[in-house]
Amino acid sequence: MKYTIDPGRNEKVITVIDNIVYSHVTDTEGNPLDLKMSVTASFGNSELMALRGRKVPEGTERSKLPCVIWFNGGGWRGADKNMQLADLMYIARSGYVLACAYYRSSAQGHFPDQLIDALTAVRFLKANAVKFGIDPERIAVMGRSAGGQLASLVGTNMGRYVSDEYSEYASDVKAVIDMFGPVDLVSMAEEHLEQERLGTLQRWSRFEETHEGAVLGGERSDVLERAAEFSPYRNITEKCADHLILHGLEDNLVPYQMSEKYYEALTEQGIPADLVLIEHAGHGTPEFFQKETGDIIIGWLKQHL
């Protein structure tokens, strides 16, 4: 069969640039470690020419798109940066640059290492805004589970834990999208410590093996103080970015009430925030990646980024 079609050009052509090294760090044993990200967007011909090393004609106007940086979950134990790239492609198709960044796992570093990495990713993209067609004044951070906690922590805009890399750029972001993040490490640690004392701790034999115990590291004597330092819920100030929080009502790993408390604390501080509770959704179940959910996220980004 032979036939001719005219499909038009309504759909954007999306390009993924992978394995971009954004930071040089070391792990807990002092071994060098290169942290990588991918950048996905509808760059357009001029950007593609530049990225391929070809000269862009003088006077060609470059795009300046808002950017969303994604951090994966996995209990801070490490997850492939592109694990959910397909689920997030709607962000790039909606006119945003999507960056998916790997950060050190709890086996490779303890807090604040993960926060240092995430903040470096923000500054790297600001430093390379022209190359990737990014508007450096419109950057949001987004993540699921542990990545949601990390995105919220970045979004406190606390001004601390800034490494030397790209330190001439600010680490502040304008918006946060937190998907069921454990934003209060203190309550998690207190619960698991009490369960260990009672002999009811499940999945692990001791507190240090839990997700938060592994990422916090250090001594038990001050673990709750360190948990507070890295809990977005306990670091809310007027500098915080706008927040969109999504949480499943059937989540049996991170209770939705934690996000409710976070939302209420943000609004009490005067931070623009929205909380979306999703019926029938558990911890990271498919409800978070349906068209209706994506439409809510894009609609919110258009208002806040």
Coordinates of C-alpha atoms in Angstrom, one line a residue:
M1 CA 0.0 0.0 0.0
K2 CA 1.3 3.4 -0.9
Y3 CA -0.3 6.6 0.3
T4 CA 0.5 10.3 1.2
I5 CA -0.2 12.0 4.4
D6 CA 0.1 15.6 5.8
P7 CA 0.5 15.2 9.6
G8 CA 1.2 18.9 10.3
R9 CA 3.5 20.2 13.0
N10 CA 1.3 20.5 16.1
E11 CA 3.4 18.1 18.2
K12 CA 6.7 19.4 19.5
V13 CA 9.9 17.5 18.7
I14 CA 11.5 16.5 22.0
T15 CA 15.3 16.0 22.4
V16 CA 16.9 14.2 25.3
I17 CA 20.6 15.1 26.1
D18 CA 21.8 12.5 28.6
N19 CA 24.8 11.9 31.0
I20 CA 25.6 15.6 31.5
V21 CA 28.1 15.8 34.3
Y22 CA 27.0 18.6 36.6
S23 CA 29.1 18.1 39.7
H24 CA 32.3 16.4 40.9
V25 CA 32.1 15.1 44.5
T26 CA 33.3 12.2 46.6
D27 CA 31.5 9.3 48.3
T28 CA 31.8 8.4 52.0
E29 CA 35.1 6.6 51.4
G30 CA 36.6 9.6 49.5
N31 CA 36.3 8.1 46.1
P32 CA 35.6 10.6 43.3
L33 CA 32.1 10.6 41.9
D34 CA 30.7 12.4 38.9
L35 CA 27.0 13.3 39.3
K36 CA 25.0 13.4 36.1
M37 CA 21.7 14.7 34.8
S38 CA 19.7 14.5 31.6
V39 CA 18.1 17.6 30.0
T40 CA 14.9 17.2 27.9
A41 CA 13.1 19.8 25.9
S42 CA 11.8 21.0 22.6
F43 CA 15.0 22.9 21.9
G44 CA 14.3 24.0 18.3
N45 CA 16.8 24.1 15.5
S46 CA 19.2 26.8 16.8
E47 CA 19.7 25.0 20.1
L48 CA 20.2 21.7 18.4
M49 CA 22.9 23.2 16.2
A50 CA 24.7 24.7 19.1
L51 CA 24.6 21.5 21.1
R52 CA 26.0 19.6 18.2
G53 CA 28.9 22.1 18.0
R54 CA 27.6 23.9 14.8
K55 CA 27.6 27.7 14.7
V56 CA 24.2 29.3 15.2
P57 CA 23.6 32.1 12.6
E58 CA 24.2 35.5 14.2
G59 CA 21.0 37.2 15.3
T60 CA 19.2 33.9 15.8
E61 CA 16.8 34.3 18.8
R62 CA 17.2 31.6 21.5
S63 CA 14.3 30.3 23.6
K64 CA 14.3 31.0 27.3
L65 CA 12.0 28.4 28.7
P66 CA 11.1 27.7 32.3
C67 CA 12.8 24.7 33.8
V68 CA 11.7 21.9 36.1
I69 CA 14.4 19.8 37.9
W70 CA 13.3 16.3 38.8
F71 CA 14.7 14.2 41.7
N72 CA 13.7 10.6 41.9
G73 CA 12.7 8.8 45.1
G74 CA 13.8 5.4 46.4
G75 CA 14.3 6.2 50.1
W76 CA 17.5 8.2 49.4
R77 CA 19.1 4.8 48.5
G78 CA 19.7 5.8 44.9
A79 CA 17.6 5.5 41.7
D80 CA 18.4 6.0 38.0
K81 CA 17.9 9.6 37.2
N82 CA 15.8 8.8 34.1
M83 CA 13.7 6.1 35.7
Q84 CA 10.5 8.1 35.2
L85 CA 11.5 10.2 32.2
A86 CA 8.7 8.7 30.1
D87 CA 6.1 9.5 32.8
L88 CA 7.4 13.1 32.8
M89 CA 7.6 13.8 29.1
Y90 CA 4.3 15.8 29.3
I91 CA 6.3 18.5 31.1
A92 CA 8.7 18.9 28.1
R93 CA 5.8 18.8 25.7
S94 CA 4.2 21.6 27.6
G95 CA 7.0 24.0 26.9
Y96 CA 9.4 23.4 29.9
V97 CA 13.0 22.2 30.0
L98 CA 13.0 19.1 32.1
A99 CA 16.2 18.2 33.9
C100 CA 16.5 14.8 35.8
A101 CA 19.4 14.9 38.2
Y102 CA 21.0 12.1 40.1
Y103 CA 22.1 12.8 43.7
R104 CA 24.3 10.8 46.1
S105 CA 22.6 7.8 47.7
S106 CA 22.7 7.1 51.4
A107 CA 25.4 4.6 50.7
Q108 CA 27.5 7.3 48.9
G109 CA 26.9 10.2 51.4
H110 CA 24.8 11.4 54.3
F111 CA 22.9 14.6 54.7
P112 CA 23.7 17.3 53.8
D113 CA 25.4 15.6 50.8
Q114 CA 22.1 15.1 49.0
L115 CA 21.1 18.7 49.5
I116 CA 24.4 19.9 48.4
D117 CA 24.0 17.9 45.2
A118 CA 20.5 19.2 44.5
L119 CA 21.5 22.8 45.1
T120 CA 24.5 22.3 42.7
A121 CA 22.2 21.0 40.0
V122 CA 20.2 24.3 40.3
R123 CA 23.3 26.4 40.0
F124 CA 24.7 24.3 37.1
L125 CA 21.6 24.9 35.1
K126 CA 21.6 28.6 35.8
A127 CA 25.3 28.7 34.8
N128 CA 24.4 26.9 31.5
A129 CA 21.0 28.7 31.0
V130 CA 21.9 30.0 27.5
K131 CA 23.3 26.6 26.3
F132 CA 20.0 24.8 27.3
G133 CA 17.6 27.6 26.5
I134 CA 16.6 28.1 30.2
D135 CA 15.2 31.2 31.9
P136 CA 17.3 31.2 35.1
E137 CA 14.6 33.2 36.9
R138 CA 12.0 30.5 36.4
I139 CA 13.3 27.3 37.9
A140 CA 11.1 24.8 39.8
V141 CA 12.2 21.6 41.6
M142 CA 10.0 18.5 41.6
G143 CA 10.3 15.0 43.1
R144 CA 8.6 11.9 44.4
S145 CA 9.0 10.4 47.9
A146 CA 12.6 11.1 49.0
G147 CA 12.9 13.3 45.9
G148 CA 9.9 15.2 47.0
Q149 CA 11.5 15.8 50.4
L150 CA 14.7 16.9 48.7
A151 CA 12.8 19.2 46.3
S152 CA 11.0 20.8 49.3
L153 CA 14.3 21.2 51.1
V154 CA 15.8 23.0 48.1
G155 CA 12.6 25.1 48.0
T156 CA 13.2 26.5 51.5
N157 CA 15.8 28.7 49.8
M158 CA 17.7 28.6 53.1
G159 CA 21.0 29.8 51.6
R160 CA 23.1 27.2 53.3
Y161 CA 25.0 24.1 52.1
V162 CA 26.4 25.7 49.0
S163 CA 29.5 24.1 47.5
D164 CA 32.2 25.9 45.6
E165 CA 30.8 24.7 42.2
Y166 CA 29.0 27.5 40.4
S167 CA 28.9 29.4 43.7
E168 CA 28.6 32.7 41.8
Y169 CA 25.0 31.8 41.1
A170 CA 22.2 31.7 43.6
S171 CA 20.6 28.3 44.5
D172 CA 17.1 29.8 45.0
V173 CA 14.2 28.3 43.1
K174 CA 10.8 29.8 42.4
A175 CA 8.5 26.8 42.8
V176 CA 8.3 23.3 44.3
I177 CA 6.2 20.3 43.3
D178 CA 6.3 17.7 46.1
M179 CA 4.9 14.3 45.4
F180 CA 4.2 12.5 48.8
G181 CA 7.6 13.5 50.2
P182 CA 8.5 12.6 53.8
V183 CA 9.0 16.2 54.8
D184 CA 9.2 15.6 58.5
L185 CA 12.2 13.3 59.2
V186 CA 11.8 13.9 63.0
S187 CA 8.4 12.2 63.2
M188 CA 9.7 9.3 61.1
A189 CA 12.8 8.9 63.2
E190 CA 10.9 9.1 66.5
E191 CA 8.4 6.5 65.3
H192 CA 11.1 4.1 64.2
L193 CA 13.2 4.6 67.3
E194 CA 10.2 3.8 69.4
Q195 CA 9.4 0.7 67.3
E196 CA 12.9 -0.5 67.7
R197 CA 12.6 -0.1 71.5
L198 CA 9.4 -2.0 71.6
G199 CA 10.7 -4.7 69.2
T200 CA 8.0 -3.9 66.6
L201 CA 10.3 -2.4 63.9
Q202 CA 9.4 -4.0 60.6
R203 CA 11.6 -4.5 57.5
W204 CA 14.8 -3.6 59.5
S205 CA 16.5 -4.9 62.6
R206 CA 17.7 -1.5 63.8
F207 CA 17.1 2.2 63.3
E208 CA 20.3 2.8 61.4
E209 CA 19.0 0.5 58.6
T210 CA 15.8 2.5 58.1
H211 CA 15.6 5.0 55.1
E212 CA 16.0 8.1 57.3
G213 CA 18.6 6.4 59.6
A214 CA 20.8 5.5 56.7
V215 CA 20.7 8.9 55.0
L216 CA 21.2 10.8 58.3
G217 CA 24.1 8.7 59.5
G218 CA 26.1 9.8 62.5
E219 CA 25.5 9.2 66.1
R220 CA 22.1 8.5 67.8
S221 CA 22.8 11.2 70.4
D222 CA 22.0 14.0 68.0
V223 CA 20.0 12.2 65.3
L224 CA 16.8 14.0 66.0
E225 CA 18.5 17.4 65.8
R226 CA 20.0 16.5 62.4
A227 CA 16.6 15.2 61.3
A228 CA 15.1 18.6 62.2
E229 CA 17.8 20.4 60.2
F230 CA 16.8 18.4 57.0
S231 CA 13.1 18.4 57.5
P232 CA 11.4 21.0 55.2
Y233 CA 8.4 21.1 57.6
R234 CA 10.7 22.4 60.3
N235 CA 12.6 24.9 58.1
I236 CA 9.7 27.1 56.8
T237 CA 10.5 30.8 56.4
E238 CA 9.2 33.6 54.3
K239 CA 11.9 32.7 51.7
C240 CA 10.2 29.4 50.8
A241 CA 9.2 28.9 47.2
D242 CA 5.6 28.4 46.2
H243 CA 4.5 24.8 46.8
L244 CA 2.2 22.3 45.1
I245 CA 1.9 19.1 47.2
L246 CA 0.3 15.9 45.9
H247 CA -0.4 12.9 48.2
G248 CA -2.4 9.7 48.0
L249 CA -5.1 9.0 50.6
E250 CA -4.1 5.3 50.6
D251 CA -0.3 5.9 51.2
N252 CA 0.9 3.4 53.8
L253 CA 4.5 4.5 53.7
V254 CA 4.3 8.2 54.2
P255 CA 1.0 9.2 55.7
Y256 CA -0.9 12.0 53.9
Q257 CA -1.4 13.8 57.2
M258 CA 2.3 14.7 57.0
S259 CA 1.6 16.6 53.8
E260 CA -1.5 18.2 55.4
K261 CA 0.6 19.5 58.3
Y262 CA 3.2 20.8 55.8
Y263 CA 0.6 22.6 53.7
E264 CA -1.0 24.2 56.8
A265 CA 2.5 25.3 58.1
L266 CA 3.3 26.9 54.7
T267 CA 0.1 28.8 54.4
E268 CA 0.4 30.0 58.0
Q269 CA 3.7 31.5 57.0
G270 CA 2.1 33.2 54.0
I271 CA 3.7 30.9 51.4
P272 CA 1.4 30.3 48.4
A273 CA 0.7 26.5 48.5
D274 CA -1.8 24.0 47.2
L275 CA -2.5 20.5 48.4
V276 CA -4.0 17.8 46.1
L277 CA -5.2 14.7 47.9
I278 CA -5.7 11.8 45.5
E279 CA -8.3 9.2 46.1
H280 CA -7.3 5.5 45.9
A281 CA -3.6 6.5 45.4
G282 CA -0.9 4.7 47.4
H283 CA 2.8 5.5 47.5
G284 CA 3.8 6.3 44.0
T285 CA 0.9 4.5 42.3
P286 CA -0.2 5.3 38.8
E287 CA -2.7 7.9 39.8
F288 CA 0.2 10.4 40.0
F289 CA 1.0 10.1 36.3
Q290 CA -2.5 10.3 34.8
K291 CA -3.5 13.0 32.4
E292 CA -5.8 14.7 34.9
T293 CA -2.9 14.9 37.4
G294 CA -0.5 16.2 34.8
D295 CA -3.0 18.9 33.8
I296 CA -3.2 20.0 37.4
I297 CA 0.6 20.2 37.5
I298 CA 1.0 22.1 34.3
G299 CA -1.8 24.5 35.2
W300 CA -0.2 25.2 38.5
L301 CA 3.2 25.7 36.9
K302 CA 1.8 28.3 34.5
Q303 CA 0.5 30.3 37.4
H304 CA 3.6 30.0 39.7
L305 CA 6.6 29.7 37.4

